[in-house]
Coordinates of C-alpha atoms in Angstrom, one line a residue:
Chain A
M9 CA 132.8 141.5 142.6
L10 CA 131.1 142.6 139.5
D11 CA 133.1 140.2 137.3
Q12 CA 131.5 137.1 139.0
V13 CA 128.1 138.7 139.8
F14 CA 126.2 136.2 137.7
V15 CA 128.1 133.2 139.0
S16 CA 127.5 134.4 142.6
L17 CA 123.8 135.0 141.8
K18 CA 123.5 131.4 140.6
H19 CA 125.1 130.0 143.7
W20 CA 122.9 132.2 145.9
L21 CA 119.8 131.0 144.2
L22 CA 121.0 127.4 144.4
G23 CA 121.4 127.8 148.1
Y24 CA 117.6 128.4 148.5
S25 CA 116.6 125.3 146.6
P26 CA 116.1 121.9 148.3
A27 CA 119.1 119.5 147.9
A28 CA 117.0 116.9 146.1
I29 CA 116.3 119.1 143.0
Q30 CA 119.6 121.1 143.2
P31 CA 121.2 119.5 140.1
A32 CA 118.0 120.2 138.0
V33 CA 117.9 123.8 139.3
S34 CA 121.5 124.3 138.5
I35 CA 121.0 123.1 134.9
L36 CA 118.0 125.3 134.6
L37 CA 119.8 128.4 135.9
T38 CA 122.6 127.7 133.4
I39 CA 120.4 127.3 130.4
L40 CA 117.8 130.0 131.0
P41 CA 120.2 133.0 130.6
I42 CA 121.4 131.6 127.3
L43 CA 117.8 131.1 126.1
L44 CA 117.0 134.7 127.2
V45 CA 120.1 136.7 126.4
F46 CA 120.7 135.6 122.9
P47 CA 117.2 136.1 121.5
V48 CA 117.2 139.6 123.0
L49 CA 120.5 140.2 121.3
F50 CA 118.8 139.0 118.1
A51 CA 116.1 141.5 118.5
L52 CA 118.6 144.3 119.1
T53 CA 120.7 143.1 116.1
T54 CA 117.7 143.3 113.7
V55 CA 117.2 147.0 114.6
L56 CA 120.9 147.7 114.4
E57 CA 121.1 145.9 111.1
R58 CA 118.2 147.7 109.5
K59 CA 119.4 151.0 110.9
G60 CA 122.9 150.4 109.7
L61 CA 121.9 149.2 106.3
G62 CA 119.6 152.3 106.0
R63 CA 122.6 154.5 106.9
I64 CA 124.8 152.8 104.3
Q65 CA 122.0 153.0 101.6
N66 CA 121.2 156.7 102.4
R67 CA 117.8 156.2 103.9
Y68 CA 116.2 156.1 107.3
G69 CA 115.8 152.6 108.7
P70 CA 112.7 151.8 110.8
N71 CA 111.8 154.9 112.8
R72 CA 108.1 154.6 113.6
V73 CA 107.8 152.1 116.5
G74 CA 109.1 153.5 119.7
F75 CA 112.0 155.8 120.2
Y76 CA 114.1 155.8 117.0
G77 CA 112.4 152.5 116.0
I78 CA 113.9 150.6 118.9
L79 CA 110.7 148.7 119.5
Q80 CA 110.5 147.5 115.9
P81 CA 111.4 143.9 116.9
M82 CA 108.3 143.7 119.1
A83 CA 106.2 144.8 116.2
D84 CA 107.8 142.3 113.9
A85 CA 107.3 139.5 116.4
L86 CA 103.6 140.4 116.8
K87 CA 103.2 140.5 113.0
S88 CA 104.8 137.1 112.5
L89 CA 102.7 135.6 115.4
T90 CA 99.4 136.9 114.0
K91 CA 100.2 135.9 110.3
E92 CA 98.5 132.8 108.9
D93 CA 100.7 129.7 108.9
I94 CA 100.5 128.4 105.4
V95 CA 101.7 124.9 104.5
P96 CA 101.7 124.0 100.8
A97 CA 99.2 121.2 100.0
S98 CA 101.8 119.0 98.4
A99 CA 104.4 119.6 101.1
D100 CA 105.7 116.8 103.3
H101 CA 103.9 118.0 106.5
T102 CA 106.0 116.2 109.1
V103 CA 109.4 117.2 107.7
H104 CA 108.1 120.7 106.9
F105 CA 107.0 121.1 110.5
L106 CA 110.2 119.6 112.0
A107 CA 112.8 121.6 110.0
P108 CA 112.5 125.0 111.7
L109 CA 112.3 123.3 115.1
I110 CA 115.5 121.3 114.5
L111 CA 117.3 124.3 113.1
L112 CA 116.4 126.4 116.2
A113 CA 117.3 123.7 118.7
V114 CA 120.6 123.1 116.9
A115 CA 121.2 126.9 116.8
F116 CA 121.0 127.1 120.6
L117 CA 123.3 124.2 121.4
P118 CA 126.7 125.7 120.5
F119 CA 126.3 128.4 123.1
A120 CA 126.8 125.6 125.7
V121 CA 130.6 125.5 125.0
L122 CA 131.2 129.2 124.6
P123 CA 132.9 130.8 127.6
I124 CA 130.9 134.0 128.0
G125 CA 133.0 135.2 130.9
R126 CA 135.3 134.0 133.6
N127 CA 133.8 130.8 135.0
M128 CA 130.7 131.4 132.8
I129 CA 130.3 128.4 130.6
A130 CA 127.4 126.0 130.4
A131 CA 129.3 122.8 129.7
N132 CA 133.1 122.7 129.9
L133 CA 133.6 119.8 127.6
D134 CA 137.0 118.2 127.0
A135 CA 136.3 118.4 123.3
G136 CA 134.4 121.7 123.2
V137 CA 135.5 122.9 119.8
L138 CA 134.6 119.5 118.3
F139 CA 131.2 119.7 119.9
F140 CA 130.6 123.1 118.3
F141 CA 131.4 121.7 114.8
A142 CA 129.5 118.5 115.3
I143 CA 126.3 120.4 116.2
G144 CA 126.9 122.8 113.3
A145 CA 126.9 119.7 111.0
I146 CA 123.3 118.9 112.0
S147 CA 122.0 122.4 110.9
E148 CA 123.0 121.4 107.3
L149 CA 120.5 118.6 107.4
S150 CA 117.7 120.8 108.8
V151 CA 118.3 123.3 106.0
F152 CA 118.0 120.4 103.5
M153 CA 114.8 119.2 105.3
A154 CA 113.2 122.7 104.9
G155 CA 114.1 123.0 101.2
W156 CA 113.1 119.5 100.3
S157 CA 109.8 119.2 102.2
S158 CA 108.4 122.3 100.7
R159 CA 108.0 120.6 97.3
N160 CA 109.1 123.8 95.5
K161 CA 111.8 123.9 92.8
Y162 CA 113.2 127.1 94.1
S163 CA 113.4 126.0 97.7
L164 CA 115.1 122.8 96.7
L165 CA 117.6 124.7 94.7
G166 CA 118.2 127.0 97.6
A167 CA 118.7 124.1 99.9
M168 CA 121.1 122.4 97.6
R169 CA 123.1 125.6 97.2
A170 CA 123.1 126.1 101.0
V171 CA 124.3 122.6 101.8
A172 CA 127.0 122.7 99.1
Q173 CA 128.2 126.0 100.3
M174 CA 128.2 125.0 104.0
I175 CA 130.1 121.8 103.3
S176 CA 132.7 123.6 101.1
Y177 CA 133.3 126.4 103.7
E178 CA 133.3 124.0 106.6
V179 CA 136.7 122.8 105.5
P180 CA 138.6 126.1 105.8
L181 CA 136.7 126.9 108.9
L182 CA 137.8 123.6 110.6
L183 CA 141.4 123.9 109.3
S184 CA 141.8 127.5 110.6
S185 CA 140.5 126.3 113.9
I186 CA 142.9 123.4 113.9
A187 CA 145.8 125.9 113.8
V188 CA 144.5 127.4 117.1
I189 CA 144.0 124.0 118.6
M190 CA 147.6 123.1 117.7
A191 CA 148.9 126.2 119.3
A192 CA 146.8 125.9 122.4
G193 CA 147.3 122.1 122.6
S194 CA 143.6 121.6 123.7
L195 CA 140.1 121.2 122.3
S196 CA 138.6 122.7 125.3
T197 CA 137.3 126.3 124.8
V198 CA 138.1 127.3 128.4
E199 CA 141.7 126.0 128.0
I200 CA 142.1 127.9 124.7
V201 CA 140.9 131.2 126.3
N202 CA 143.3 130.6 129.3
K203 CA 146.2 130.1 126.9
Q204 CA 145.5 133.6 125.5
A205 CA 145.6 135.3 128.9
G206 CA 148.4 137.7 129.8
F207 CA 150.1 140.6 128.1
S208 CA 153.5 141.4 126.7
G209 CA 153.9 145.1 127.1
I210 CA 150.5 146.4 126.2
F211 CA 149.7 143.7 123.7
P212 CA 147.6 140.8 124.8
H213 CA 148.6 137.2 123.9
W214 CA 145.7 136.8 121.5
Y215 CA 146.3 134.4 118.6
V216 CA 145.0 137.1 116.2
L217 CA 148.2 139.0 116.9
T218 CA 150.5 136.3 115.4
P219 CA 151.0 136.1 111.7
W220 CA 149.3 132.7 111.3
G221 CA 146.6 133.8 113.7
F222 CA 145.8 136.9 111.8
V223 CA 145.5 135.1 108.5
G224 CA 143.6 132.3 110.2
F225 CA 141.2 134.8 111.7
V226 CA 140.5 136.4 108.4
L227 CA 139.9 132.9 106.8
F228 CA 137.7 131.9 109.8
M229 CA 135.5 135.0 109.5
I230 CA 135.1 134.6 105.7
A231 CA 134.2 131.0 106.1
A232 CA 131.9 132.0 109.0
T233 CA 130.1 134.5 106.7
A234 CA 129.6 131.7 104.2
E235 CA 128.6 129.2 106.8
T236 CA 125.8 131.5 108.1
N237 CA 124.6 132.3 104.6
R238 CA 125.1 136.0 105.0
S239 CA 125.9 138.5 102.3
P240 CA 128.1 138.4 100.1
F241 CA 127.6 134.6 100.4
D242 CA 123.8 134.7 100.6
L243 CA 123.3 132.8 97.3
P244 CA 121.0 130.2 99.0
E245 CA 118.4 132.9 99.4
G246 CA 119.3 135.0 96.4
E247 CA 116.1 137.0 95.9
S248 CA 116.8 137.8 92.3
E249 CA 117.2 134.2 91.2
I250 CA 115.5 131.8 93.6
I251 CA 113.2 134.2 95.5
A252 CA 114.2 133.3 99.1
G253 CA 115.8 129.9 98.9
Y254 CA 114.9 127.1 101.3
Y255 CA 112.4 129.0 103.3
I256 CA 110.1 130.3 100.6
E257 CA 107.2 128.1 101.7
Y258 CA 107.4 129.2 105.4
S259 CA 105.2 131.9 106.6
G260 CA 104.3 133.5 109.9
F261 CA 106.2 132.4 113.0
K262 CA 108.0 129.5 111.3
F263 CA 109.7 132.0 109.1
A264 CA 110.6 134.0 112.2
L265 CA 112.1 130.9 113.6
F266 CA 114.3 130.5 110.6
F267 CA 115.4 134.1 110.9
L268 CA 116.1 133.6 114.6
G269 CA 118.1 130.4 113.9
E270 CA 120.2 132.2 111.3
Y271 CA 121.1 135.0 113.6
L272 CA 121.8 132.7 116.5
G273 CA 124.2 130.8 114.2
M274 CA 125.9 134.1 113.4
F275 CA 126.3 134.9 117.1
A276 CA 127.5 131.4 117.9
I277 CA 130.2 131.3 115.2
S278 CA 131.3 134.9 116.1
G279 CA 131.5 133.7 119.7
L280 CA 133.7 130.8 118.6
G281 CA 135.9 133.2 116.6
I282 CA 136.3 135.4 119.7
T283 CA 137.1 132.3 121.8
L284 CA 139.7 131.0 119.3
F285 CA 141.4 134.2 118.1
L286 CA 140.3 137.2 120.1
G287 CA 141.2 136.0 123.6
G288 CA 137.6 135.1 124.6
W289 CA 136.6 137.2 127.5
G290 CA 140.1 138.7 128.0
A291 CA 140.6 142.4 128.2
P292 CA 142.4 143.9 125.1
L293 CA 144.7 146.2 127.2
P294 CA 146.4 145.5 130.6
F295 CA 144.9 148.5 132.3
L296 CA 141.3 147.5 131.4
T297 CA 141.3 144.2 133.2
W298 CA 139.0 145.7 135.9
V299 CA 136.1 145.7 133.4
P300 CA 134.0 142.5 134.0
S301 CA 134.9 139.7 131.6
W302 CA 131.4 139.2 130.2
I303 CA 131.3 142.8 129.1
W304 CA 134.4 142.1 127.0
F305 CA 132.8 139.1 125.4
F306 CA 129.7 140.9 124.4
A307 CA 131.6 144.0 123.3
K308 CA 133.7 141.8 120.9
L309 CA 130.6 140.0 119.8
L310 CA 128.9 143.3 119.0
G311 CA 132.0 144.5 117.1
L312 CA 131.9 141.3 114.9
I313 CA 128.2 141.7 114.3
I314 CA 128.8 145.3 113.2
G315 CA 131.5 144.0 110.9
F316 CA 129.0 141.5 109.4
I317 CA 126.4 144.3 108.9
W318 CA 129.0 146.5 107.3
V319 CA 130.1 143.7 104.9
R320 CA 126.5 143.0 104.0
G321 CA 125.9 146.7 103.2
T322 CA 129.0 147.1 101.0
L323 CA 129.7 143.9 99.0
P324 CA 127.7 142.5 96.1
R325 CA 126.6 138.9 96.0
L326 CA 129.0 136.3 94.6
R327 CA 128.2 134.0 91.7
M328 CA 128.0 130.3 92.4
D329 CA 131.1 129.4 90.4
Q330 CA 133.1 132.2 92.1
L331 CA 131.9 131.0 95.5
M332 CA 133.1 127.4 94.8
N333 CA 136.3 128.4 93.2
F334 CA 137.1 130.7 96.1
A335 CA 136.5 128.0 98.6
W336 CA 138.4 125.2 97.0
K337 CA 141.2 127.1 95.1
F338 CA 142.0 129.8 97.6
M339 CA 140.6 129.3 101.1
L340 CA 141.5 125.6 101.4
P341 CA 145.2 125.8 100.3
M342 CA 145.6 129.0 102.4
A343 CA 144.1 127.3 105.4
L344 CA 146.5 124.4 105.0
V345 CA 149.4 126.9 104.9
V346 CA 148.1 128.5 108.0
V347 CA 148.2 125.1 109.7
V348 CA 151.9 124.6 108.6
S349 CA 152.7 128.1 109.7
A350 CA 151.2 127.6 113.1
G351 CA 153.2 124.4 113.4
A352 CA 156.4 126.3 112.6
W353 CA 155.4 129.0 115.1
R354 CA 154.9 126.3 117.7
F355 CA 158.3 124.6 117.3
L356 CA 160.6 127.5 116.5
P357 CA 162.3 129.3 119.4
Q358 CA 160.7 132.6 120.5
G359 CA 162.0 135.6 118.8
V360 CA 162.3 137.3 115.5
T361 CA 163.0 134.0 113.6
R362 CA 159.6 132.5 114.0
W363 CA 157.9 135.8 113.1
L364 CA 159.9 135.9 109.9
V365 CA 159.4 132.2 109.0
S366 CA 155.7 132.3 109.7
T367 CA 155.1 135.5 107.9
L368 CA 157.2 134.6 104.9
L369 CA 155.4 131.2 104.5
L370 CA 152.0 132.9 104.5
A371 CA 153.1 135.8 102.2
V372 CA 154.5 133.5 99.6
A373 CA 151.5 131.2 99.7
Y374 CA 149.1 134.2 99.4
G375 CA 151.0 135.7 96.5
L376 CA 151.1 132.4 94.6
L377 CA 147.4 131.6 95.3
A378 CA 146.1 135.0 94.5
R379 CA 148.0 134.9 91.2
G380 CA 146.5 131.5 90.5
V381 CA 143.0 132.8 91.1
E382 CA 143.5 135.9 89.2
S383 CA 145.0 134.2 86.1
R384 CA 141.8 132.2 85.6
N385 CA 139.4 135.1 85.3
K386 CA 140.9 137.4 82.8
I387 CA 139.2 140.7 82.7
A388 CA 139.0 142.0 79.1
K389 CA 136.7 144.1 77.0
R390 CA 133.6 142.1 76.2
T391 CA 133.2 141.3 72.5
Y392 CA 129.7 141.1 71.0
R393 CA 129.0 138.9 68.0
F394 CA 125.8 140.5 66.7
A395 CA 125.4 143.8 68.5
E396 CA 128.3 145.7 66.9
Chain B
M1 CA 124.9 92.8 135.4
R2 CA 125.2 96.6 135.7
Q3 CA 121.9 98.6 135.9
M4 CA 120.9 100.2 132.7
S5 CA 120.4 104.0 133.1
A6 CA 117.3 105.8 131.9
A7 CA 119.3 107.8 129.5
F8 CA 120.7 104.7 127.9
L9 CA 117.3 103.2 127.6
I10 CA 115.8 106.2 125.9
L11 CA 118.7 106.6 123.5
A12 CA 118.7 103.0 122.7
I13 CA 114.9 103.0 122.0
V14 CA 115.1 106.1 119.8
T15 CA 118.1 104.7 117.9
M16 CA 116.3 101.4 117.3
I17 CA 113.1 103.0 116.2
A18 CA 115.0 105.3 113.8
A19 CA 117.0 102.3 112.4
C20 CA 113.7 100.4 111.8
A21 CA 112.2 103.5 110.2
A22 CA 115.2 103.8 107.9
M23 CA 114.5 100.2 106.7
T24 CA 110.7 100.4 106.4
L25 CA 109.7 103.9 105.4
R26 CA 108.5 104.3 101.8
G27 CA 110.1 107.7 100.8
L28 CA 113.8 107.4 100.2
V29 CA 114.5 110.8 101.6
H30 CA 112.5 109.9 104.7
C31 CA 114.7 106.7 105.1
A32 CA 117.8 108.9 104.8
L33 CA 116.6 111.3 107.4
A34 CA 115.7 108.4 109.8
L35 CA 119.1 107.0 109.2
A36 CA 120.6 110.3 110.2
V37 CA 118.6 110.1 113.4
A38 CA 119.9 106.6 114.0
F39 CA 123.5 107.9 113.4
A40 CA 122.9 110.7 115.9
G41 CA 121.5 108.2 118.4
I42 CA 124.6 106.1 118.2
G43 CA 126.7 109.2 118.6
T44 CA 124.8 110.2 121.8
L45 CA 125.2 106.7 123.1
Y46 CA 129.0 107.0 122.7
L47 CA 128.7 110.3 124.6
S48 CA 126.7 108.8 127.4
L49 CA 129.4 106.2 127.7
G50 CA 132.0 108.9 128.2
A51 CA 133.7 108.6 124.8
Q52 CA 133.5 112.2 124.0
F53 CA 135.8 112.4 121.0
L54 CA 134.3 109.3 119.4
G55 CA 130.7 110.5 119.9
L56 CA 131.3 113.9 118.5
A57 CA 133.3 112.6 115.6
Q58 CA 130.4 110.2 114.9
L59 CA 128.0 113.2 114.8
L60 CA 130.4 115.3 112.7
V61 CA 131.2 112.6 110.1
Y62 CA 128.0 110.6 109.9
V63 CA 125.3 113.2 110.4
G64 CA 127.2 116.0 108.9
A65 CA 128.8 114.3 106.0
I66 CA 127.5 110.8 105.2
A67 CA 123.8 111.6 105.7
V68 CA 124.1 114.7 103.6
L69 CA 126.0 112.7 101.0
I70 CA 123.2 110.0 100.9
V71 CA 120.6 112.7 100.6
F72 CA 122.5 114.4 97.7
V73 CA 122.9 111.0 95.9
I74 CA 119.1 110.4 96.2
L75 CA 118.2 113.8 94.9
L76 CA 120.7 113.7 92.0
T77 CA 119.7 110.2 90.9
R78 CA 116.0 109.7 91.5
G79 CA 114.5 112.9 92.5
G80 CA 113.6 111.3 95.8
E81 CA 110.0 110.5 94.7
S82 CA 110.2 106.8 94.1
D83 CA 107.2 105.9 96.3
A84 CA 106.2 103.0 94.1
R85 CA 108.8 100.8 95.6
P86 CA 107.3 97.7 97.4
L87 CA 107.6 97.8 101.1
I88 CA 108.9 94.2 101.4
P89 CA 110.9 93.2 98.3
T90 CA 109.5 90.2 96.5
G91 CA 111.4 86.9 96.6
L92 CA 113.1 85.4 99.6
P93 CA 115.7 87.8 101.1
I94 CA 118.0 84.8 101.9
T95 CA 121.2 86.7 101.3
G96 CA 120.1 89.4 103.7
I97 CA 119.1 87.0 106.4
V98 CA 122.3 85.0 106.1
V99 CA 124.5 88.1 106.2
A100 CA 122.6 89.6 109.1
T101 CA 122.7 86.4 111.2
T102 CA 126.4 85.9 110.5
I103 CA 127.3 89.4 111.6
L104 CA 125.0 89.2 114.7
A105 CA 126.6 85.9 115.7
L106 CA 130.1 87.2 115.1
L107 CA 129.4 90.4 117.2
A108 CA 127.7 88.4 120.0
W109 CA 130.7 86.0 120.1
A110 CA 133.1 88.9 120.3
V111 CA 131.2 90.7 123.0
F112 CA 130.7 87.6 125.2
H113 CA 134.4 86.6 124.9
S114 CA 135.8 90.1 125.4
F115 CA 137.7 90.7 128.6
A116 CA 135.7 93.8 129.4
I117 CA 132.5 91.9 130.2
H118 CA 134.3 89.6 132.8
S119 CA 136.1 92.3 134.7
L120 CA 133.9 93.4 137.5
G121 CA 136.1 96.3 138.6
P122 CA 135.0 99.9 138.2
P123 CA 134.9 101.1 134.5
A124 CA 138.1 102.8 133.4
S125 CA 138.1 106.5 133.2
P126 CA 137.2 107.7 129.7
A127 CA 140.2 108.6 127.5
T128 CA 140.8 112.2 126.9
V129 CA 141.4 113.6 123.4
R130 CA 145.0 114.1 124.4
E131 CA 145.5 110.4 125.3
L132 CA 143.7 109.4 122.1
G133 CA 146.0 111.6 120.0
T134 CA 149.1 110.3 121.7
V135 CA 148.2 106.7 121.2
L136 CA 147.3 107.4 117.5
M137 CA 150.5 109.3 116.8
A138 CA 152.8 107.0 118.7
D139 CA 151.5 103.4 118.8
Y140 CA 149.3 103.3 115.7
V141 CA 151.0 105.8 113.5
L142 CA 151.5 103.3 110.6
P143 CA 147.8 102.3 110.3
L144 CA 146.9 106.0 110.6
E145 CA 149.3 106.9 107.7
V146 CA 148.1 104.1 105.6
M147 CA 144.5 105.1 106.1
G148 CA 145.4 108.7 105.2
L149 CA 147.1 107.5 102.0
M150 CA 144.1 105.4 101.1
L151 CA 141.7 108.3 101.6
T152 CA 144.0 110.6 99.5
A153 CA 144.0 108.0 96.8
A154 CA 140.2 107.7 96.9
L155 CA 140.0 111.5 96.7
I156 CA 142.3 111.7 93.7
G157 CA 140.4 108.8 92.1
A158 CA 137.1 110.7 92.5
V159 CA 138.6 113.8 90.9
V160 CA 140.0 111.7 88.0
V161 CA 136.7 110.1 87.4
A162 CA 134.9 113.4 87.4
M163 CA 137.5 114.9 85.0
K164 CA 137.3 112.1 82.5
E165 CA 133.6 112.5 82.1
K166 CA 134.0 116.2 81.4
Q167 CA 136.5 115.5 78.6
D168 CA 134.1 113.1 76.9
T169 CA 131.3 115.6 76.7
Q170 CA 133.5 118.3 75.2

């Protein structure tokens, strides 16, 4: 069966290895696909992103290398491999060297707990979601290491911005995940996906199709954008103010490693969003369940990536105070209301009541919070003291 | 005595080296980073003992929050470049030695008198997150709530301190 083709392939290959080294081979066969598939996806995403941004900005993207510029990532990789690796003289060499390595290692780890398809998960941990966030916490430290060790004011500023932003947006990210954990009653990613299986009519039982799930998903994706330092939350690398943020002093392949780590982080957090809210590898419609589960996962992943690219092409960058105000004065209270709403959903009897209660709770909270945010930044005609 | 596994040995050695580095390195930021490695080592030790929730929470809280907090404090106060600090502080570190010996003695006494070391049966199966949650919310709900209240008070206190300073400068 096509759905289990990779699982069967692994078992078939395992059958040929001697019994003594079978555990090691099994681990290798689980890890290697992750190490291969996601960097390839990264290469494809860079082309897609540059082409997409080009389309949004009314220009051609890369179109010289290969057919429609599809081989551009190869050219980029060759370029960054052959570039000189420059380390500033006053930099802290050890930390400067370690930072991209740690960032990359940490970027690969979260994929261990993401169910890519039915029976396709590297490590089915009892506390999988917690593992994801615990690993994500380490990447903050590696960003700081990169910024600090470069001995550059701009890179230090970028690192401080990045760490402050990541800590602030981790709170709504965690809280909106807690709503799902409450509803599913488990921290295991496999269990959460299983809870979202099945259909009522033509609608799947995804958490995004409940009122709290929808709001939670929107909050989760906004926080995820900030967490991965992508536009419009890309202040840590704001070219116009601090040049490139924490990786100014990295050149050649180390820079490429940072780039790879950033995109892997985006894939991982999108994967978690899919697992928590979009039913993981489940099919969206009942008559489409014959399509292999892993195709659905990657289709949803690609959809979210295209969303990220679209947002990057359309929204201007936020200011630092706007960023922090938005995180603490809107996202955090809203995420708390989502948790309460999910609790109400969990304990009210099935039917119209819980839809009404859950929606009303969120709508009132949204109205009040949006009014509170709006009242602070009054938009008025600018008055000049000397120019008029 | 039970056989020590290779994983435990490696993790223990890495943790010990990182902890020693955190004490002896000259750059303050280096010390903080070494401390983060030691925290992570302790977290992975918990994981290797089967305490999944504890280990991951250790990683999340200590490496993700406390190490970052320490680093921030160093950067905001000293600029992280105080290399002139002597490696061994002058004067007899009597207080340190006394405190360290007392804590070591206390811990050793507690470990050697605990019931776990005398029971020779197979180790209990590690608690799942669900069991942990049930115990926390049923048996230990009062301490949990008190802790939550204290943390909230500390949070409000921090905000109040920050606000007061702002009013003074205006």
